[in-house]
């Protein structure tokens, strides 16, 4: 590849090339007979000239009464824009969600962000229900921006019925909404990664889900010294309640109350349980059981005959098999804040204890029947995009994600713009990304832009070279520069 | 790799392996002294036994009054679920959107699907405005599900101000909403791919956008015999209006009326224009100009001095340079239905004339000032996910996108479930996707599932082999089968 320093030097010296916009002279008013139809043309041309002559300044601004009003340039309260730098992080995160899901053989699904409100209404005092972003649509239907994905998934499973062979392994990455009346600096939307296994009654399913989350953590550099899982089973509570003959229909409500045990004073919890109709004796026993952190101790209290202990023992033995024991601990106080869980529940927390739960999930074998469908055993988790990013920041693990465009292509003369476009098209046809400089700009500007987009190569299309069918190439990392025939450009 | 047909034959014969769920015997009520705490355990175990004994049947269904109601299993009217097969198509489409955008050096951005209603309000009788999916939120704010992405983009550009060097080349793929009072089988949501160039006043920008759309078409197998672009400039209309001294602020309204020229009878159009305050003479001239399909003829009528003809001539010369002349034709009747366009406008149509516009775009140099910002020259397009899929169907070009999981891993004995999980983990660590069979299932079932997920390999974990640290492998395409040491499995 013959170096052509002299020629490139020529490019580099006159930093400001004198190509202003395309000349207008050829579009001057033609010396024709002014027929009636051309009167219009003349008026138009004169009018255009008497305005501002800017190429893009043809229309006057709208009248004040019609449109002009300073809009709030921020996104609505509690929502986010994703400018390129934030979008790169989101894409990186989602890519890892998707890649882990693929490794585990899960299929991606999605549902409308807007659902019928009825899908989310459960009478259990859930936070998620109280903060439902609901409203009436123009057809007077009660709808809601989904607060979570699981009810939609359950709806779709019922709809598909027996046409889909079980088990289903589905994942989704979708935006979820809530409406908080109080403002605590929390957002009204977040994205959530869900993985769900439909049709497997055994805790092998829960083990698989926890394994996928751990796989995700490892991929992004998070270890068992950063985070841990707390695992329990709703059946623990259920067995205690049953022993005090507390009606089963209070179960969901009790779970929701107990889920707030770390957020509210103990007295409030006790009062809430009492109001729900739980006896003082049962409350004391409940709280005693909830404080247990060891599976052996739980077995001592509940005995080994119930499903709670059996499920948990099996799960922990599978987890040991996976080699994930250091990630996971039993903690009877974990119940999760959704009414529909029926078995194993788990959540992931940061070991420094600074953040909210990173993700959470569990078994929900009875959700489908609450929608009028036949029950199918199911479990899943939700993993938000907010806390994990906070954690990555804390740990200095946020990836560096710069824009990277492989080539920047620039015409050195305005009449070569079409040629430059052709060069760009050829490179793109070879799978190379190209930022085409669309205006006549000084080379100083081009180099600045090349640096900003982290271009590897600058391709210059100049008259001298182009007459030989060649273009100038500059490798921006090394400074190496050469001329090359267009058809040899890779 | 030694073949072990005898051993695999052993696997294949007893199609129904007799591993039911894990044995419960070891969790039977322990023969302990029944201390008070164990009374509870006993009651719990008895209760569980007297229910149904199913592992996942622990909770009774909710009471009728509380939750049980047959939910509508369909997504809300006009919205879609994306079950796996539809999601694969959506992902394929979006991947092509993103890949083309990457080739052109565009950066991805996104905005909230929910925006302040004010962002979309323009008083020009646009269809998009009339069908705004707007409502009042719980804080009594007027909000709307975005009908398009461009206003949000403009808002973000104003917000970023001078902190971002121009030109910006941004793309987005986002869901957009509309609320039609009439039901015409049309959907209330669709996804839209947008590419926008902010900061380039020259039509090189429009040429670049059109080039990117053509690149997309070529990638997915659509040619210039399937689709074409109709291109014009709003400045054509503007020059005619100016010649009749029609106030500039009527311009947007006139464009919206004229955009319906193919949908409504000519008399209605004429009446609407008349009601907007346009003289009959001007209306006739407008309609005459709009019927022009040749740039030469346009130049004859408008003269060559105005920007309309200059822009269009330059664009067509660039298009010729790209080699895209066969894709593109001038058509003065194209004005597009959004009020904010100011210059070149274009749309893409199917040559059979069966479908609505596939995509559309144009220059909107004045949008930012309608939001109170400083104007920056800009252009962009929107490309929906609906019409293109219809076109691909029509042309038999829909890709075959089957689920493909590389491996299916199955334990042949329930106590090997943990080992099977380990095998899956090892393969996943090597980047291979694995569907792990989570229950004891007959081999017939496993093969059926393997076929459904298009697995390439079946990995069987059996006792005999595992004692030698080996697993059985069956290549499903060829039927080849062998034993292999776990650490040699790639």
Tab-separated table of C-alpha atoms in Angstrom, chain A residues 28 33 63 77 132 183 294 318 340 342 373 392 418 468-469 488:
chain	number	residue	atom	x	y	z
A	28	UNK	CA	-31.053	31.382	-10.271
A	33	UNK	CA	-40.674	34.302	-20.861
A	63	UNK	CA	-47.783	31.777	15.751
A	77	UNK	CA	-41.748	12.759	36.989
A	132	UNK	CA	-51.091	0.492	40.625
A	183	UNK	CA	-42.447	11.100	46.439
A	294	UNK	CA	-31.306	-22.596	60.258
A	318	UNK	CA	-29.459	-29.272	44.826
A	340	UNK	CA	-49.746	-15.316	44.964
A	342	UNK	CA	-47.394	-20.635	47.551
A	373	UNK	CA	-57.875	-21.188	34.680
A	392	UNK	CA	-22.412	-2.210	40.089
A	418	UNK	CA	-21.977	11.144	-3.663
A	468	UNK	CA	-7.226	7.212	-9.823
A	469	UNK	CA	-10.145	5.296	-8.293
A	488	UNK	CA	-9.469	-3.274	-2.276
